[in-house]
Coordinates of C-alpha atoms and ligand atoms in Angstrom, one line a residue:
M1 CA -13.8 58.8 -55.0
K2 CA -12.6 58.6 -58.1
E3 CA -9.1 57.4 -58.7
V4 CA -6.9 59.3 -60.6
S5 CA -3.6 58.4 -60.1
N6 CA -0.9 56.1 -58.6
M7 CA -3.1 54.6 -55.5
N8 CA -3.1 51.6 -55.0
K9 CA -6.6 50.7 -54.3
N10 CA -9.9 52.5 -54.6
E11 CA -12.4 49.5 -53.2
I12 CA -13.1 47.6 -50.9
N13 CA -14.0 44.2 -51.7
Y14 CA -16.1 42.7 -48.8
K15 CA -15.4 39.5 -50.0
Q16 CA -12.3 38.5 -50.3
L17 CA -11.9 40.2 -46.9
K18 CA -14.3 38.0 -46.0
E19 CA -11.9 35.2 -47.3
L20 CA -9.0 36.5 -45.9
F21 CA -10.8 36.8 -42.7
I22 CA -11.0 33.6 -42.3
K23 CA -8.1 32.5 -43.8
Y24 CA -6.9 33.7 -41.3
Y25 CA -9.3 32.8 -38.4
G26 CA -10.9 29.6 -38.9
E27 CA -14.1 29.0 -39.7
S28 CA -17.2 29.8 -36.4
D29 CA -20.7 29.7 -36.6
Q30 CA -20.6 33.5 -35.6
E31 CA -21.3 36.1 -38.1
I32 CA -18.8 38.0 -39.5
R33 CA -19.9 41.7 -39.1
F34 CA -18.2 44.2 -41.2
F35 CA -18.1 48.4 -40.1
T36 CA -16.6 51.1 -42.1
S37 CA -15.3 54.4 -41.4
P38 CA -15.0 57.8 -43.8
G39 CA -11.4 59.5 -43.7
R40 CA -12.3 63.8 -44.1
I41 CA -11.3 66.8 -45.8
N42 CA -11.3 70.1 -43.5
L43 CA -12.1 73.1 -45.9
I44 CA -11.0 75.7 -42.9
G45 CA -11.3 76.6 -39.8
E46 CA -7.5 74.7 -39.1
H47 CA -6.1 73.8 -35.8
I48 CA -8.7 75.2 -34.2
D49 CA -10.7 72.2 -33.2
Y50 CA -8.6 72.3 -29.8
C51 CA -9.1 76.0 -29.2
G52 CA -13.4 76.1 -28.9
G53 CA -13.1 77.7 -32.8
L54 CA -16.1 76.6 -35.9
V55 CA -14.2 73.4 -38.0
F56 CA -16.0 72.9 -41.5
P57 CA -14.9 68.7 -42.2
A58 CA -16.5 66.9 -44.8
A59 CA -16.4 63.6 -44.7
L60 CA -14.9 61.5 -47.7
T61 CA -15.4 58.7 -49.9
L62 CA -12.5 56.7 -49.1
S63 CA -12.3 54.6 -45.6
S64 CA -11.3 52.8 -42.9
V65 CA -13.1 49.2 -42.8
C66 CA -13.3 46.0 -40.8
A67 CA -14.8 42.7 -40.9
V68 CA -14.9 41.3 -37.0
R69 CA -16.4 38.3 -35.3
L70 CA -16.8 37.2 -31.8
N71 CA -14.2 34.5 -30.9
G72 CA -16.2 33.5 -27.2
T73 CA -12.7 34.6 -26.0
N74 CA -10.7 37.6 -23.4
T75 CA -8.7 37.9 -26.4
V76 CA -9.6 40.9 -29.1
N77 CA -7.2 39.4 -31.7
L78 CA -6.1 42.1 -35.1
R79 CA -4.9 41.8 -38.3
A80 CA -4.8 44.1 -41.3
D81 CA -5.1 42.7 -44.5
D82 CA -1.3 44.8 -45.5
L83 CA -0.6 43.8 -42.4
E84 CA 2.3 41.0 -41.2
G85 CA 1.3 39.4 -38.1
L86 CA -1.6 39.0 -34.9
Y87 CA -2.0 42.4 -32.6
S88 CA -3.5 40.8 -29.2
F89 CA -4.9 42.3 -26.0
D90 CA -6.8 40.9 -23.3
L91 CA -10.0 42.7 -22.0
D92 CA -8.3 42.7 -19.0
N93 CA -5.4 44.0 -19.6
T94 CA -6.7 47.0 -22.4
E95 CA -3.4 49.1 -20.9
A96 CA -1.5 46.6 -22.0
G97 CA -2.5 46.9 -25.8
K98 CA -0.7 50.7 -25.3
E99 CA 2.8 49.0 -25.9
L100 CA 0.7 47.1 -29.2
K101 CA 3.1 48.0 -33.0
W102 CA 0.3 48.5 -34.6
G103 CA -3.4 48.2 -32.6
N104 CA -2.7 51.1 -29.9
Y105 CA -6.1 53.1 -31.7
Q106 CA -8.0 50.2 -31.3
A107 CA -7.0 49.4 -27.5
G108 CA -6.7 52.4 -26.7
V109 CA -11.2 52.9 -28.0
I110 CA -12.0 49.9 -26.4
H111 CA -9.9 50.4 -23.0
H112 CA -12.3 53.7 -23.0
L113 CA -16.0 52.1 -24.2
M114 CA -15.3 50.2 -21.4
N115 CA -14.8 52.3 -18.8
E116 CA -18.2 54.2 -20.7
G117 CA -19.6 50.7 -19.1
Y118 CA -20.2 48.6 -22.1
E119 CA -19.3 45.3 -21.8
V120 CA -17.5 44.6 -24.8
N121 CA -16.2 40.9 -25.6
G122 CA -13.3 38.9 -27.3
M123 CA -12.9 39.7 -30.7
D124 CA -11.0 38.5 -34.6
F125 CA -10.8 41.5 -36.3
L126 CA -9.9 42.2 -40.2
F127 CA -8.7 45.6 -40.9
S128 CA -9.1 47.1 -44.4
G129 CA -8.9 50.8 -46.0
T130 CA -8.8 52.9 -48.7
I131 CA -6.9 55.9 -46.8
P132 CA -3.4 56.5 -47.8
F133 CA -1.8 56.5 -45.1
G134 CA 0.2 59.6 -43.5
S135 CA -1.1 61.6 -45.9
G136 CA -3.4 63.7 -43.5
L137 CA -7.0 62.7 -44.5
S138 CA -7.5 61.1 -40.8
S139 CA -6.5 57.3 -41.5
S140 CA -5.8 57.3 -37.8
A141 CA -9.9 59.0 -36.8
A142 CA -11.2 55.9 -39.3
I143 CA -9.8 53.5 -37.6
E144 CA -11.3 54.9 -34.5
L145 CA -14.6 55.1 -35.7
T146 CA -15.1 51.5 -36.8
T147 CA -13.6 50.2 -33.9
A148 CA -16.2 52.1 -31.5
L149 CA -18.8 51.1 -33.9
A150 CA -18.1 47.4 -33.6
S151 CA -16.7 46.7 -30.6
A152 CA -20.6 49.2 -29.2
T153 CA -22.5 47.4 -31.5
L154 CA -21.0 43.7 -30.7
S155 CA -21.1 44.4 -26.7
N156 CA -23.2 42.4 -24.4
N157 CA -25.4 45.7 -23.0
V158 CA -25.5 47.6 -26.2
A159 CA -29.7 47.5 -25.7
E160 CA -29.1 49.3 -23.0
K161 CA -26.5 51.5 -23.9
G162 CA -27.3 52.1 -27.1
I163 CA -25.0 53.6 -30.1
D164 CA -23.9 57.7 -30.5
L165 CA -21.9 58.3 -32.9
I166 CA -21.3 61.3 -31.4
K167 CA -19.7 59.7 -28.0
L168 CA -17.8 57.3 -30.4
A169 CA -16.3 60.0 -31.2
L170 CA -15.1 61.6 -28.3
I171 CA -14.4 57.9 -27.2
G172 CA -12.0 57.9 -29.7
Q173 CA -10.4 61.1 -29.8
K174 CA -9.6 60.0 -25.3
A175 CA -8.0 56.8 -27.0
E176 CA -6.1 59.3 -29.1
H177 CA -5.2 60.8 -26.3
T178 CA -4.4 58.4 -23.9
F179 CA -3.3 55.5 -26.2
C180 CA -1.1 57.4 -28.6
G181 CA 0.4 60.4 -27.1
V182 CA -1.6 62.5 -30.0
N183 CA -3.1 65.6 -28.1
C184 CA -5.8 66.1 -30.7
G185 CA -9.0 68.2 -31.3
I186 CA -12.0 66.9 -32.4
M187 CA -13.3 67.2 -35.5
D188 CA -11.5 64.0 -36.8
Q189 CA -13.4 62.1 -34.8
F190 CA -16.9 63.8 -35.2
A191 CA -16.4 64.5 -38.9
S192 CA -15.4 60.3 -39.5
A193 CA -18.8 59.9 -37.2
M194 CA -21.6 62.2 -38.6
G195 CA -20.7 62.6 -41.7
K196 CA -22.7 62.7 -44.6
E197 CA -23.2 62.6 -48.9
N198 CA -22.2 65.2 -50.2
S199 CA -22.2 67.6 -47.3
A200 CA -20.0 69.3 -45.0
I201 CA -20.3 69.5 -41.6
L202 CA -20.7 72.4 -39.8
L203 CA -18.9 71.8 -36.5
N204 CA -18.9 74.3 -33.1
C205 CA -16.2 73.0 -31.5
A206 CA -17.0 74.2 -28.1
N207 CA -20.5 72.6 -27.1
L208 CA -20.1 70.3 -31.1
D209 CA -23.6 71.8 -31.9
Y210 CA -23.3 71.1 -35.9
K211 CA -25.2 71.5 -39.4
H212 CA -25.1 69.9 -42.4
V213 CA -24.0 72.3 -45.3
P214 CA -24.7 70.9 -49.3
L215 CA -21.6 71.3 -50.8
D216 CA -22.9 72.1 -54.4
L217 CA -19.3 73.4 -55.9
G218 CA -21.8 73.6 -59.8
E219 CA -19.4 74.1 -62.2
Y220 CA -15.9 73.4 -59.7
T221 CA -14.9 70.4 -58.2
L222 CA -12.8 69.1 -55.5
I223 CA -9.0 67.7 -56.1
L224 CA -7.3 66.8 -52.9
A225 CA -4.3 66.3 -53.7
N226 CA -1.4 64.8 -52.1
T227 CA 2.0 65.8 -51.9
C228 CA 3.5 62.0 -50.8
K229 CA 5.6 63.9 -48.6
K230 CA 4.1 62.5 -45.3
H231 CA 2.9 64.0 -42.3
A232 CA 4.3 62.6 -38.5
L233 CA 1.3 64.0 -36.1
G234 CA 3.0 62.2 -33.0
S235 CA 5.5 64.1 -34.0
S236 CA 5.6 66.6 -31.1
A237 CA 5.1 69.4 -33.4
Y238 CA 1.4 69.0 -33.0
N239 CA 1.1 68.4 -29.3
K240 CA 4.3 71.7 -29.4
R241 CA 1.5 73.6 -30.8
R242 CA -1.0 72.8 -27.8
E243 CA 1.3 73.8 -25.8
E244 CA 1.1 77.7 -27.3
V245 CA -2.5 78.4 -27.9
A246 CA -2.5 77.5 -23.7
E247 CA -0.1 80.1 -23.4
G248 CA -1.8 82.5 -25.9
L249 CA -5.4 81.9 -24.1
I250 CA -3.0 82.9 -20.9
R251 CA -1.6 86.1 -22.6
I252 CA -4.8 87.9 -24.3
N253 CA -6.9 86.9 -21.4
N254 CA -4.0 88.9 -19.0
A255 CA -3.6 92.3 -21.6
L256 CA -7.6 92.1 -21.7
G257 CA -8.6 91.9 -18.3
T258 CA -10.6 89.4 -19.0
S259 CA -11.0 85.0 -18.2
K260 CA -12.9 83.7 -21.3
E261 CA -11.9 79.4 -21.8
N262 CA -11.5 79.2 -25.5
L263 CA -8.9 81.4 -27.5
C264 CA -11.4 81.7 -30.4
D265 CA -14.4 83.5 -27.9
F266 CA -12.0 85.9 -28.7
T267 CA -12.6 88.4 -32.2
E268 CA -10.6 90.4 -34.4
D269 CA -11.4 93.2 -32.5
D270 CA -10.1 92.3 -29.7
Y271 CA -7.2 90.7 -31.1
I272 CA -6.7 94.4 -32.7
K273 CA -7.5 95.4 -29.7
A274 CA -4.5 93.1 -27.9
E275 CA -1.9 92.4 -30.3
S276 CA 0.3 96.3 -29.0
L277 CA 0.4 94.7 -25.7
L278 CA 1.4 90.6 -26.6
P279 CA 4.9 90.1 -26.3
A280 CA 5.5 90.4 -30.8
D281 CA 7.2 86.8 -30.2
K282 CA 5.3 83.0 -32.2
I283 CA 2.9 83.1 -29.2
R284 CA 1.1 86.0 -30.8
D285 CA 1.4 85.0 -34.2
R286 CA 0.1 81.7 -33.1
I287 CA -2.6 83.6 -31.2
K288 CA -3.7 85.9 -34.5
H289 CA -4.2 82.5 -36.2
V290 CA -6.6 81.2 -34.6
I291 CA -8.9 84.2 -33.5
F292 CA -8.8 85.4 -37.3
E293 CA -9.0 81.5 -39.0
N294 CA -12.0 81.0 -36.8
E295 CA -13.8 84.6 -38.1
R296 CA -13.1 83.2 -41.6
V297 CA -14.9 79.9 -41.4
K298 CA -17.6 82.9 -40.6
K299 CA -17.5 83.9 -43.3
A300 CA -16.7 81.4 -45.6
A301 CA -19.7 79.5 -44.9
D302 CA -21.9 82.9 -45.9
V303 CA -20.4 82.5 -49.1
L304 CA -20.9 79.2 -49.7
S305 CA -24.3 79.4 -48.9
Q306 CA -24.5 82.1 -50.9
G307 CA -22.8 80.3 -54.0
D308 CA -20.2 83.0 -54.1
L309 CA -17.2 80.2 -55.3
S310 CA -15.1 83.0 -56.2
A311 CA -15.3 84.7 -52.4
F312 CA -14.9 81.0 -50.8
G313 CA -11.5 79.9 -52.2
E314 CA -10.5 83.8 -51.8
I315 CA -10.8 82.5 -47.8
L316 CA -9.1 79.5 -48.9
R317 CA -5.9 80.8 -50.1
E318 CA -5.2 83.4 -47.2
A319 CA -6.4 80.8 -44.7
H320 CA -3.6 78.9 -45.9
K321 CA -1.4 81.6 -45.6
S322 CA -1.6 82.0 -42.5
I323 CA -1.4 78.2 -41.5
S324 CA 1.8 79.1 -43.7
E325 CA 3.3 82.1 -41.5
L326 CA 1.9 82.1 -38.7
Y327 CA 0.9 79.4 -37.1
E328 CA 4.3 77.7 -39.7
C329 CA 2.4 73.9 -39.7
T330 CA 2.8 73.8 -43.2
G331 CA 6.5 72.7 -45.1
F332 CA 8.3 73.3 -48.3
E333 CA 6.1 70.2 -49.9
L334 CA 2.6 71.2 -48.8
D335 CA 4.3 75.2 -49.5
T336 CA 5.6 74.4 -53.5
M337 CA 2.1 72.9 -53.6
F338 CA -0.2 75.7 -52.8
D339 CA 2.1 78.4 -55.0
I340 CA 1.6 76.2 -58.1
A341 CA -1.9 75.2 -57.8
C342 CA -2.0 79.2 -57.6
G343 CA -0.6 79.3 -60.6
F344 CA -3.5 78.1 -62.6
E345 CA -5.9 79.9 -63.7
D346 CA -9.1 77.3 -63.1
C347 CA -8.1 76.4 -59.9
I348 CA -9.9 79.4 -58.0
G349 CA -9.2 78.3 -54.1
S350 CA -6.6 75.9 -52.2
R351 CA -5.5 75.6 -49.3
M352 CA -3.4 72.4 -47.0
T353 CA -6.4 70.3 -45.3
G354 CA -6.2 68.6 -41.8
G355 CA -2.8 68.8 -39.2
G356 CA -0.3 69.4 -41.9
F357 CA 3.8 69.1 -42.3
G358 CA 2.8 67.3 -44.6
G359 CA -0.1 65.2 -46.5
C360 CA -2.5 67.0 -48.4
T361 CA -4.3 70.6 -50.8
I362 CA -7.5 70.4 -51.3
N363 CA -8.4 72.4 -54.9
I364 CA -11.3 74.2 -56.0
V365 CA -11.0 73.4 -60.4
K366 CA -13.3 74.1 -62.5
K367 CA -14.4 71.1 -63.6
T368 CA -13.2 70.7 -67.5
S369 CA -9.8 72.3 -66.6
T370 CA -9.3 68.8 -63.7
D371 CA -7.0 67.0 -66.1
K372 CA -4.9 70.0 -67.2
F373 CA -4.8 71.4 -64.1
I374 CA -3.5 67.3 -62.8
E375 CA -0.5 67.7 -65.9
F376 CA 0.6 71.1 -64.9
V377 CA 0.4 71.0 -61.0
G378 CA 2.2 67.1 -60.8
S379 CA 4.9 67.7 -63.2
E380 CA 5.4 71.2 -62.0
Y381 CA 5.3 70.0 -58.2
T382 CA 8.3 67.2 -59.5
S383 CA 10.6 69.3 -60.7
K384 CA 11.0 71.9 -58.2
T385 CA 10.6 68.9 -55.0
G386 CA 11.8 65.8 -56.6
I387 CA 9.0 63.5 -55.5
T388 CA 5.6 61.9 -57.1
P389 CA 2.6 63.8 -56.6
E390 CA -0.9 61.8 -55.9
F391 CA -4.5 63.4 -56.8
Y392 CA -7.8 62.1 -56.3
I393 CA -11.5 63.7 -57.3
C394 CA -12.5 64.6 -54.2
D395 CA -16.4 62.8 -53.8
I396 CA -17.9 63.2 -50.2
G397 CA -19.6 60.6 -48.7
N398 CA -21.1 58.9 -45.2
G399 CA -19.9 58.3 -41.3
A400 CA -19.4 55.4 -39.5
R401 CA -21.7 52.6 -39.9
E402 CA -22.7 49.0 -40.6
I403 CA -22.5 47.3 -43.6
K404 CA -24.1 44.3 -44.8
I405 CA -23.4 42.2 -47.7
Ligands
GLA501 C1 -5.4 66.5 -36.3 C2 -5.9 66.4 -36.1 C3 -7.6 67.5 -35.7 C4 -7.4 68.9 -35.7 C5 -6.3 69.4 -37.2 C6 -5.9 70.7 -37.8 O1 -5.9 66.7 -38.0 O2 -6.6 65.1 -35.4 O3 -8.4 67.8 -34.5 O4 -6.4 69.4 -34.8 O5 -5.6 68.5 -36.5 O6 -7.2 71.0 -37.8

């Protein structure tokens, strides 16, 4: 990930991280190990992972990292290189971790790993990372996967239990539901676990079937534009959308006399048949977004595999309009960023990415026009919003793993 703006840190310095770890926790004869998991972008398929839909995320090279060491006690200690203070919880009472001001993600992951039968040990952790917090790039899923992989690897019975990254992704999702209050889908944790360099992941969230699709954009590149408007997923808007689509599923099943399990089991034709039978309100808009977005993912994956980038870009723009107008998950800053990018000649596709309500857009821009794009979009955006945005060239990286240094 090349920094092209004022991002404060870009590369993890493992040597420094180790020195800081020893400064905080002291020397010991146990080994200090390092684990990392990436953030993600989502090319298309927004807010449909929890409706059994298809999504198309890719892991970034921006990541969450931890240094970790067994401490021979029954306590898990957590620190971060950019936070004051030590956060701890006891393995006999992981539930208490819900109350931590910071560290509830890690406590939740360890709680669910133990429920799955992993004999987790007392450990000291020091976290670091390069994912801008609150930018909609899944820093929380990355922390969950880093913690899950580290804690499972250092558990007593790892030889018997093994490491299955998809199971760890599901554990991360459970932690988010039960310890963090966000009723999220599986996309972020899956992408953080299963990312592959230079590939996107076409994931069916109904059954977790997936394939890696090479992301070759030829003379174009992906630029992330951060609105620098913090998104707050914990806020009730995300959970409210989930309730709305649950209600939407009941309504469309009733309208069509069906009993399908997921909104994404319905086709565009089904929706057209049902439309006049559904109350004309926001729930109907949500249903329409979900069903058409799922179809858009299929089309987008097809045109991308044929190398038709301008068709791909067109589908991304449609997807943004849908998430903005029908699903109402964008807001002034994201829509402004999108509109400005669409007015730039060498940008052939743009849309918000991730949970929304702030965060980033992704933009497909001619490589030779990168600087001009950043200059034009940056200054227009600032003049319209008063906010200085950040831009990053997207590098697509690998999923959760141990780093040997
Ligand atoms: C957040 C959630 C994901 C997904 C996206 C929207 O990132 O964590 O599960 O629902 O929003 O696509």
